[in-house]
Amino acid sequence: AQKVTQAQTEISVVEKEDVTLDCVYETRDTTYYLFWYKQPPSGELVFLIRRNSFDEQNEISGRYSWNFQKSTSSFNFTITASQVVDSAVYFCALSVHGSGNTGKLIFGQGTTLQVKP
Amino acid sequence: GAVVSQHPSWVICKSGTSVKIECRSLDFQATTMFWYRQFPKQSLMLMATSNEGSKATYEQGVEKDKFLINHASLTLSTLTVTSAHPEDSSFYICSASPLRTEAFFGQGTRLTVV
């Protein structure tokens, strides 16, 4: 079975603190994609990153960084020097095995991040 | 990036009526689109896969006669909630992806059935 677990339901930090959002996934497929999306209160999903199963390099994009470890089936997301605008619900997602179309996703439960001024 | 447009953004309807939600890929063709539902403070759950020119594939537990999906062109999929009831009130969101890239999501539709 394929599953994504985000154990942290809610996280509250003070501005400028670093925060890590955890994501653990389960799949029997050897080829898969992992994603992180941000969902602000308006509801739309904002794409943050896609990572395929063969690329374990960590990635940094500005204040955002991702740590992909296949050995522990984890794809954690860190925000450095958090800002109030980072407040949102963050979803980790796994693409279901298919012909290469990565549109069919299994989402984790989401982590609500609140950054206080 | 690719743009997916969803309409309407929100809708309020009376119990027993039907509501149609549109999902369009504006700058790419999508033979496949996906419909998700999100209840308040919950995750997104895949409802169905919309296939251009053929029948949609529904996830287990989703009533195909209640949630009618039509994918008549390469840029448009519609979801019709038939005989809506208050328990159908939810946030519906569609996605599409140019092949082998990330999924792009529409803005979502907040449905309230009164």
mmCIF file of C-alpha atoms in Angstrom, chain A residues 32-116:
data_model
loop_
_atom_site.group_PDB
_atom_site.id
_atom_site.type_symbol
_atom_site.label_atom_id
_atom_site.label_comp_id
_atom_site.label_asym_id
_atom_site.label_seq_id
_atom_site.Cartn_x
_atom_site.Cartn_y
_atom_site.Cartn_z
ATOM 1 C CA TYR A 32 8.058 7.325 -7.559
ATOM 2 C CA TYR A 33 7.913 11.058 -6.996
ATOM 3 C CA LEU A 34 7.599 13.027 -3.811
ATOM 4 C CA PHE A 35 6.198 16.514 -3.524
ATOM 5 C CA TRP A 36 5.671 19.309 -1.091
ATOM 6 C CA TYR A 37 2.801 21.766 -1.483
ATOM 7 C CA LYS A 38 1.853 24.836 0.503
ATOM 8 C CA GLN A 39 -1.814 25.641 1.057
ATOM 9 C CA PRO A 40 -2.463 29.171 2.337
ATOM 10 C CA PRO A 41 -5.849 30.097 3.820
ATOM 11 C CA SER A 42 -7.177 30.949 0.356
ATOM 12 C CA GLY A 43 -7.067 27.248 -0.455
ATOM 13 C CA GLU A 44 -4.983 26.992 -3.584
ATOM 14 C CA LEU A 45 -2.087 24.565 -3.620
ATOM 15 C CA VAL A 46 1.301 26.075 -4.258
ATOM 16 C CA PHE A 47 3.907 23.715 -5.636
ATOM 17 C CA LEU A 48 7.196 23.786 -3.738
ATOM 18 C CA ILE A 49 9.261 20.847 -4.914
ATOM 19 C CA ARG A 50 9.240 17.543 -6.748
ATOM 20 C CA ARG A 51 11.828 14.866 -6.156
ATOM 21 C CA ASN A 52 12.120 11.541 -7.962
ATOM 22 C CA SER A 53 13.126 8.364 -6.217
ATOM 23 C CA PHE A 54 16.495 8.168 -7.928
ATOM 24 C CA ASP A 55 17.663 11.569 -6.841
ATOM 25 C CA GLU A 56 18.611 11.669 -3.182
ATOM 26 C CA GLN A 57 20.444 14.920 -3.374
ATOM 27 C CA ASN A 58 19.259 17.411 -0.860
ATOM 28 C CA GLU A 59 17.970 20.656 -2.271
ATOM 29 C CA ILE A 60 18.037 24.210 -1.089
ATOM 30 C CA SER A 61 15.918 27.006 -2.467
ATOM 31 C CA GLY A 62 16.325 30.230 -0.588
ATOM 32 C CA ARG A 63 15.080 29.658 2.947
ATOM 33 C CA TYR A 64 13.662 26.269 2.019
ATOM 34 C CA SER A 65 15.572 23.004 2.063
ATOM 35 C CA TRP A 66 14.601 19.388 1.663
ATOM 36 C CA ASN A 67 16.241 16.248 3.006
ATOM 37 C CA PHE A 68 15.371 13.082 1.108
ATOM 38 C CA GLN A 69 16.518 9.832 2.697
ATOM 39 C CA LYS A 70 15.402 6.607 1.057
ATOM 40 C CA SER A 71 16.891 4.546 3.881
ATOM 41 C CA THR A 72 14.313 5.947 6.261
ATOM 42 C CA SER A 73 11.629 6.700 3.636
ATOM 43 C CA SER A 74 11.590 10.299 4.689
ATOM 44 C CA PHE A 75 11.367 13.579 2.815
ATOM 45 C CA ASN A 76 11.623 16.330 5.386
ATOM 46 C CA PHE A 77 11.201 20.029 4.722
ATOM 47 C CA THR A 78 13.027 22.755 6.613
ATOM 48 C CA ILE A 79 12.252 26.457 6.623
ATOM 49 C CA THR A 80 15.130 28.573 7.836
ATOM 50 C CA ALA A 81 14.481 31.893 9.519
ATOM 51 C CA SER A 82 10.725 31.475 9.309
ATOM 52 C CA GLN A 83 8.485 34.418 8.476
ATOM 53 C CA VAL A 84 4.844 35.163 9.204
ATOM 54 C CA VAL A 85 4.072 34.663 5.507
ATOM 55 C CA ASP A 86 5.156 31.046 5.859
ATOM 56 C CA SER A 87 2.048 30.368 7.931
ATOM 57 C CA ALA A 88 0.009 27.817 5.993
ATOM 58 C CA VAL A 89 -0.795 24.140 5.767
ATOM 59 C CA TYR A 90 1.963 22.121 4.183
ATOM 60 C CA PHE A 91 1.302 18.849 2.441
ATOM 61 C CA CYS A 92 3.731 16.134 1.507
ATOM 62 C CA ALA A 93 2.544 13.916 -1.347
ATOM 63 C CA LEU A 94 3.547 10.769 -3.190
ATOM 64 C CA SER A 95 2.782 10.026 -6.802
ATOM 65 C CA VAL A 96 1.097 6.747 -7.525
ATOM 66 C CA HIS A 97 3.006 4.495 -9.859
ATOM 67 C CA GLY A 98 1.997 4.988 -13.446
ATOM 68 C CA SER A 99 3.264 5.674 -16.902
ATOM 69 C CA GLY A 100 5.043 8.800 -15.865
ATOM 70 C CA ASN A 101 2.158 11.111 -15.287
ATOM 71 C CA THR A 102 2.738 12.465 -11.832
ATOM 72 C CA GLY A 103 -0.673 14.004 -11.424
ATOM 73 C CA LYS A 104 -2.227 11.301 -9.272
ATOM 74 C CA LEU A 105 -1.122 11.999 -5.745
ATOM 75 C CA ILE A 106 -1.529 10.557 -2.305
ATOM 76 C CA PHE A 107 -1.364 13.296 0.278
ATOM 77 C CA GLY A 108 -0.261 13.269 3.864
ATOM 78 C CA GLN A 109 -2.522 14.662 6.522
ATOM 79 C CA GLY A 110 -0.873 18.041 6.337
ATOM 80 C CA THR A 111 0.990 20.108 8.915
ATOM 81 C CA THR A 112 -0.373 23.471 9.934
ATOM 82 C CA LEU A 113 2.470 25.874 10.511
ATOM 83 C CA GLN A 114 1.864 29.033 12.451
ATOM 84 C CA VAL A 115 4.637 31.582 12.555
ATOM 85 C CA LYS A 116 4.097 34.231 15.171
#
